[in-house]
Amino acid sequence: VKILRPLNEGEVVEQLIDYEHNNRGLTLLPSDVINIDGVLYLQGMWNEGVGNVLSTEIWMSGDQGRTWETLGTTSKDYMGGMGNLITWEMGPDGYVYVMSSQFNRLSDAYLSRFLPADIDDTAAWEHYSLNRDGSGTWGTAYTPVLSDAVRAGEMSLRYIEGHWVLSMFNAETMAIEVRISPEIARDWNEIAPANVVVAGTGGWGSTQDASNFTQLYGGYIVPGSTLANMDLVVSQWNTRDNSRYMSTQFNVKGLDRFFGITPEDAVSPMRTRALTEEPQSPDVGNQDVLQVEVTPLDGESAAQLSPEGAADALAGLTVIPLEGATP
């Protein structure tokens, strides 16, 4: 990922959505962006104090993100609050699929879908409800599709090489977890996750890498990623003194081996991929097959971060979870 210049005129970055901040901590936090036929759609959450959602809103941009116009707001109580934090992706069947949760890192993940024409009408969105026999139903009812040992944080859902890839920050395990499935309408609890970046016990005083990435969040899939070679952007926020508020790009290799995914036809790259039939490879579910590396910093960025690293090595760590935030 290379950032060349702001989308707006000039060299100083301006707010994409122009609004007045207040002394109660009003802030707009984006969930995800989707490109539908060349038009960008952004969903964001209005907060007064992080985690205190007032409402959500969807905007559209026909000029590649330079300007945005609103499509309307949605109540914070939509889906009982479980539709506030979202990630969305266009499916091969023409539906846009949505993974969602409440913005508190305490809740399960839910699945919805809609046709692009209904993007501004959440009342027309269908939700997925799991049945006791493992099947599911689309309609107005909804049950979690991911709930076992999960407290959902930021999520990134993408359709890659015929598979649905869900990357998420799980506050239960303090890790960026990746799950991959050939179908999206299913019980996602059946999929053992690959832990690719974790918040270790070393804190800010230890080296920040894939096994110790302090106060992490996000886990956003970079466009162009493949199942065998995936790039993720993971953010950090040192809430003790705000000395670190940044993102780091990780390259992850081996997810195809971890999930037992092989090319159906090596001659035709246009063919989709599928989960390997029995017998399974011993690599399936083996964390050791994953290779996670930090994208190296250029010299200028490294020089900018060196004073911060020295200060962090001398200080302790105070974690402020979302559920402890006050309006």
Coordinates of C-alpha atoms in Angstrom, one line a residue:
V1 CA 0.0 0.0 0.0
K2 CA 1.4 3.3 -1.0
I3 CA -0.2 6.6 -0.1
L4 CA 0.7 9.2 -2.7
R5 CA -1.4 12.2 -1.9
P6 CA -4.8 13.3 -0.4
L7 CA -7.9 12.8 -2.5
N8 CA -8.8 16.4 -1.9
E9 CA -7.1 19.4 -3.5
G10 CA -3.8 20.5 -2.0
E11 CA -1.3 18.4 0.1
V12 CA -3.1 18.6 3.5
V13 CA -5.6 15.8 4.2
E14 CA -9.1 17.0 4.8
Q15 CA -12.1 15.2 6.3
L16 CA -14.0 13.1 3.7
I17 CA -17.2 13.9 5.5
D18 CA -17.3 17.5 6.7
Y19 CA -18.8 17.9 10.2
E20 CA -18.2 19.9 13.3
H21 CA -16.6 18.2 16.3
N22 CA -17.9 19.0 19.8
N23 CA -16.7 18.7 23.4
R24 CA -18.6 15.5 23.9
G25 CA -16.3 13.6 21.5
L26 CA -18.4 13.5 18.4
T27 CA -16.6 11.4 15.8
L28 CA -17.5 9.5 12.6
L29 CA -15.9 6.1 12.4
P30 CA -16.1 4.3 9.0
S31 CA -16.9 0.6 8.9
D32 CA -16.3 -0.3 5.3
V33 CA -16.4 0.9 1.6
I34 CA -17.7 -1.1 -1.3
N35 CA -17.4 -0.4 -5.1
I36 CA -20.6 -1.2 -7.0
D37 CA -20.3 -0.5 -10.8
G38 CA -17.8 2.3 -10.2
V39 CA -19.7 4.0 -7.4
L40 CA -18.2 3.9 -3.9
Y41 CA -20.5 3.4 -0.9
L42 CA -19.3 4.2 2.6
Q43 CA -21.0 3.1 5.9
G44 CA -20.0 4.9 9.0
M45 CA -21.0 5.2 12.7
W46 CA -21.7 8.4 14.5
N47 CA -20.2 8.2 18.0
E48 CA -20.1 10.6 21.0
G49 CA -17.3 8.9 22.9
V50 CA -15.9 5.8 21.2
G51 CA -18.4 2.9 21.5
N52 CA -21.4 5.2 22.1
V53 CA -23.1 4.9 18.7
L54 CA -25.7 7.6 18.0
S55 CA -26.7 6.3 14.5
T56 CA -25.2 5.0 11.3
E57 CA -25.2 6.5 7.8
I58 CA -24.4 5.5 4.2
W59 CA -22.8 7.8 1.7
M60 CA -22.1 7.5 -2.0
S61 CA -19.3 8.9 -4.2
G62 CA -19.3 9.0 -8.0
D63 CA -15.9 10.6 -8.3
Q64 CA -13.6 8.0 -6.6
G65 CA -14.0 9.3 -3.1
R66 CA -13.4 13.0 -3.6
T67 CA -16.9 14.1 -2.7
W68 CA -19.7 12.2 -0.9
E69 CA -23.4 12.6 -0.6
T70 CA -25.6 11.0 2.0
L71 CA -28.1 8.2 1.3
G72 CA -29.7 8.5 4.8
T73 CA -29.2 7.4 8.4
T74 CA -30.2 4.3 10.3
S75 CA -31.1 4.0 13.9
K76 CA -28.5 2.6 16.3
D77 CA -31.2 0.1 17.4
Y78 CA -31.4 -1.5 13.9
M79 CA -31.0 -5.3 14.5
G80 CA -30.9 -4.5 18.2
G81 CA -27.7 -2.7 17.6
M82 CA -26.1 -5.7 15.8
G83 CA -26.1 -3.8 12.5
N84 CA -24.0 -0.9 13.5
L85 CA -20.5 -2.2 12.7
I86 CA -20.4 -3.8 9.3
T87 CA -18.3 -5.1 6.4
W88 CA -19.8 -5.8 3.0
E89 CA -18.9 -7.4 -0.3
M90 CA -20.6 -8.2 -3.6
G91 CA -21.3 -11.9 -4.1
P92 CA -21.3 -13.8 -7.4
D93 CA -25.1 -14.1 -7.2
G94 CA -25.7 -10.3 -7.4
Y95 CA -26.4 -9.8 -3.7
V96 CA -24.3 -7.7 -1.4
Y97 CA -23.5 -9.7 1.8
V98 CA -22.9 -8.0 5.1
M99 CA -21.2 -9.3 8.3
S100 CA -22.2 -7.1 11.2
S101 CA -22.0 -6.7 15.0
Q102 CA -22.5 -4.1 17.7
F103 CA -19.6 -1.7 18.2
N104 CA -18.6 -2.7 21.6
R105 CA -16.3 -5.8 21.2
L106 CA -18.7 -7.8 23.3
S107 CA -21.0 -9.2 20.7
D108 CA -21.5 -12.0 18.1
A109 CA -21.4 -11.6 14.3
Y110 CA -24.5 -11.7 12.1
L111 CA -25.1 -12.1 8.4
S112 CA -27.4 -10.1 6.1
R113 CA -27.8 -9.5 2.4
F114 CA -29.4 -7.1 0.0
L115 CA -29.7 -6.2 -3.7
P116 CA -27.7 -3.1 -4.7
A117 CA -30.9 -1.2 -5.5
D118 CA -31.8 -1.5 -1.8
I119 CA -28.5 -0.3 -0.3
D120 CA -30.3 2.8 1.1
D121 CA -33.2 0.8 2.5
T122 CA -32.1 -1.3 5.4
A123 CA -35.7 -2.4 6.0
A124 CA -35.4 -4.4 2.8
W125 CA -32.3 -6.2 3.8
E126 CA -32.6 -9.9 4.5
H127 CA -31.0 -11.5 7.6
Y128 CA -29.8 -15.1 8.0
S129 CA -31.1 -17.3 10.8
L130 CA -29.5 -20.7 11.6
N131 CA -31.8 -23.6 12.3
R132 CA -31.1 -26.4 14.8
D133 CA -30.3 -28.9 12.0
G134 CA -27.5 -26.6 10.7
S135 CA -29.5 -25.2 7.8
G136 CA -30.4 -21.6 7.6
T137 CA -33.2 -19.3 6.5
W138 CA -33.2 -15.8 4.9
G139 CA -35.9 -13.4 6.2
T140 CA -36.5 -10.9 9.0
A141 CA -35.3 -13.0 11.8
Y142 CA -31.5 -13.2 12.6
T143 CA -29.3 -15.3 14.8
P144 CA -25.5 -15.2 15.1
V145 CA -23.4 -17.0 12.5
L146 CA -20.3 -16.6 14.6
S147 CA -20.5 -16.7 18.4
D148 CA -18.2 -19.3 19.9
A149 CA -15.3 -17.7 21.8
V150 CA -16.0 -14.5 19.8
R151 CA -16.3 -10.8 20.8
A152 CA -16.4 -9.2 17.4
G153 CA -14.4 -6.1 16.6
E154 CA -13.5 -4.7 13.3
M155 CA -14.2 -7.0 10.3
S156 CA -13.2 -7.3 6.7
L157 CA -15.2 -9.5 4.4
R158 CA -14.0 -10.2 0.8
Y159 CA -14.7 -12.7 -1.9
I160 CA -11.4 -14.0 -3.2
E161 CA -10.8 -16.9 -5.7
G162 CA -14.3 -18.3 -5.2
H163 CA -14.1 -18.2 -1.4
W164 CA -15.5 -15.9 1.3
V165 CA -12.7 -14.6 3.5
L166 CA -13.5 -13.0 6.9
S167 CA -10.7 -11.3 8.7
M168 CA -11.6 -9.8 12.1
F169 CA -10.2 -8.6 15.4
N170 CA -11.5 -10.9 18.1
A171 CA -11.4 -9.3 21.5
E172 CA -11.9 -12.7 23.1
T173 CA -8.6 -14.0 21.8
M174 CA -6.9 -10.6 21.2
A175 CA -5.9 -11.7 17.7
I176 CA -6.6 -10.9 14.1
E177 CA -8.4 -14.1 13.0
V178 CA -9.0 -15.2 9.4
R179 CA -11.7 -17.7 8.4
I180 CA -12.3 -18.9 4.9
S181 CA -15.4 -20.7 3.4
P182 CA -16.6 -21.5 -0.1
E183 CA -20.1 -20.5 1.0
I184 CA -21.2 -17.6 3.1
A185 CA -24.6 -18.7 4.4
R186 CA -23.5 -21.2 7.0
D187 CA -22.5 -21.7 10.6
W188 CA -19.1 -20.0 10.8
N189 CA -18.5 -21.5 14.2
E190 CA -17.5 -24.7 12.4
I191 CA -14.4 -23.0 10.9
A192 CA -11.3 -23.0 13.1
P193 CA -9.6 -19.6 12.6
A194 CA -6.1 -18.9 11.6
N195 CA -4.5 -16.4 14.1
V196 CA -2.2 -14.3 12.0
V197 CA -1.5 -11.3 14.3
V198 CA -1.9 -11.4 18.0
A199 CA -1.7 -9.1 21.0
G200 CA 1.0 -10.8 23.1
T201 CA 2.0 -10.2 26.7
G202 CA 5.1 -8.1 25.9
G203 CA 3.4 -4.8 25.6
W204 CA 4.9 -1.7 24.1
G205 CA 8.3 -2.4 25.6
S206 CA 8.8 -5.5 23.4
T207 CA 9.3 -5.7 19.7
Q208 CA 6.1 -5.1 17.8
D209 CA 5.6 -8.0 15.4
A210 CA 3.0 -10.6 14.4
S211 CA 3.2 -12.3 17.8
N212 CA 3.1 -9.2 19.9
F213 CA 1.2 -6.3 18.3
T214 CA 0.1 -4.2 21.3
Q215 CA -3.5 -2.7 21.3
L216 CA -4.2 -3.9 17.8
Y217 CA -7.4 -3.5 15.9
G218 CA -8.7 -3.8 12.3
G219 CA -7.2 -6.6 10.1
Y220 CA -8.3 -5.1 6.7
I221 CA -7.7 -7.1 3.6
V222 CA -5.7 -5.3 0.9
P223 CA -7.1 -5.4 -2.6
G224 CA -5.2 -7.8 -4.9
S225 CA -4.7 -10.3 -2.1
T226 CA -4.9 -14.0 -2.9
L227 CA -5.6 -17.0 -0.6
A228 CA -2.0 -18.0 -0.7
N229 CA -0.5 -14.5 -0.5
M230 CA -2.7 -12.1 1.5
D231 CA -1.9 -8.6 2.8
L232 CA -3.6 -7.3 5.9
V233 CA -3.5 -3.8 7.4
V234 CA -3.6 -3.9 11.2
S235 CA -3.8 -0.7 13.3
Q236 CA -2.5 0.3 16.7
W237 CA -3.5 3.0 19.1
N238 CA -1.5 3.7 22.2
T239 CA -4.3 5.1 24.3
R240 CA -1.9 5.9 27.2
D241 CA -0.4 8.9 25.5
N242 CA -1.5 8.7 21.8
S243 CA 2.1 8.3 20.8
R244 CA 1.2 5.6 18.3
Y245 CA -1.9 5.8 16.2
M246 CA -0.9 4.1 13.0
S247 CA -1.3 1.1 10.7
T248 CA 1.1 -1.7 9.7
Q249 CA 0.9 -3.9 6.6
F250 CA 1.4 -7.6 7.2
N251 CA 1.9 -10.2 4.5
V252 CA 0.4 -13.6 5.2
K253 CA 1.3 -16.7 3.3
G254 CA 0.0 -20.2 3.9
L255 CA -3.8 -19.6 4.4
D256 CA -4.5 -21.9 1.5
R257 CA -2.6 -24.7 3.2
F258 CA -4.1 -24.0 6.6
F259 CA -7.6 -24.3 5.2
G260 CA -6.8 -27.2 2.8
I261 CA -7.5 -25.2 -0.4
T262 CA -6.0 -26.4 -3.7
P263 CA -6.5 -25.4 -7.3
E264 CA -9.2 -27.5 -9.0
D265 CA -7.5 -27.1 -12.3
A266 CA -3.9 -25.8 -12.4
V267 CA -4.2 -25.2 -16.2
S268 CA -7.1 -22.8 -15.9
P269 CA -6.5 -19.9 -13.5
M270 CA -10.1 -18.8 -14.1
R271 CA -11.4 -21.8 -12.2
T272 CA -12.4 -21.2 -8.6
R273 CA -10.8 -23.0 -5.7
A274 CA -12.4 -25.5 -3.5
L275 CA -11.8 -27.1 -0.1
T276 CA -9.8 -30.3 -0.4
E277 CA -11.8 -33.5 -0.1
E278 CA -10.8 -36.3 2.3
P279 CA -8.1 -37.2 3.2
Q280 CA -7.1 -33.9 4.5
S281 CA -3.5 -32.7 4.4
P282 CA -1.7 -32.5 7.7
D283 CA -1.3 -28.8 7.1
V284 CA -5.0 -28.2 7.7
G285 CA -5.5 -26.2 10.9
N286 CA -1.7 -26.2 11.6
Q287 CA -0.6 -22.7 12.6
D288 CA 3.0 -23.6 11.8
V289 CA 2.3 -23.4 8.0
L290 CA 1.5 -19.7 8.3
Q291 CA 4.2 -17.2 7.4
V292 CA 3.4 -13.7 8.6
E293 CA 5.8 -10.9 8.0
V294 CA 5.7 -7.1 8.5
T295 CA 6.1 -5.1 5.3
P296 CA 9.5 -3.3 5.8
L297 CA 9.5 0.4 6.5
D298 CA 11.4 2.8 4.3
G299 CA 14.2 4.8 5.9
E300 CA 12.1 8.0 6.3
S301 CA 9.3 6.3 8.1
A302 CA 11.7 4.3 10.3
A303 CA 13.4 7.6 11.3
Q304 CA 10.1 9.1 12.2
L305 CA 9.1 6.2 14.5
S306 CA 12.4 5.8 16.3
P307 CA 11.7 8.4 19.0
E308 CA 8.4 6.8 19.7
G309 CA 10.0 3.4 20.1
A310 CA 12.4 4.7 22.6
A311 CA 9.7 6.3 24.7
D312 CA 7.5 3.2 24.6
A313 CA 10.4 1.0 25.9
L314 CA 10.5 3.1 29.0
A315 CA 6.8 3.2 29.8
G316 CA 4.1 0.9 31.0
L317 CA 0.8 0.1 29.2
T318 CA -2.7 1.1 30.0
V319 CA -5.4 -0.6 27.9
I320 CA -8.7 1.2 27.6
P321 CA -11.2 -1.2 26.1
L322 CA -14.2 0.0 24.1
E323 CA -16.7 -1.3 26.7
G324 CA -15.0 1.0 29.3
A325 CA -15.4 4.1 27.3
T326 CA -17.7 6.9 28.5
P327 CA -19.9 9.1 26.3

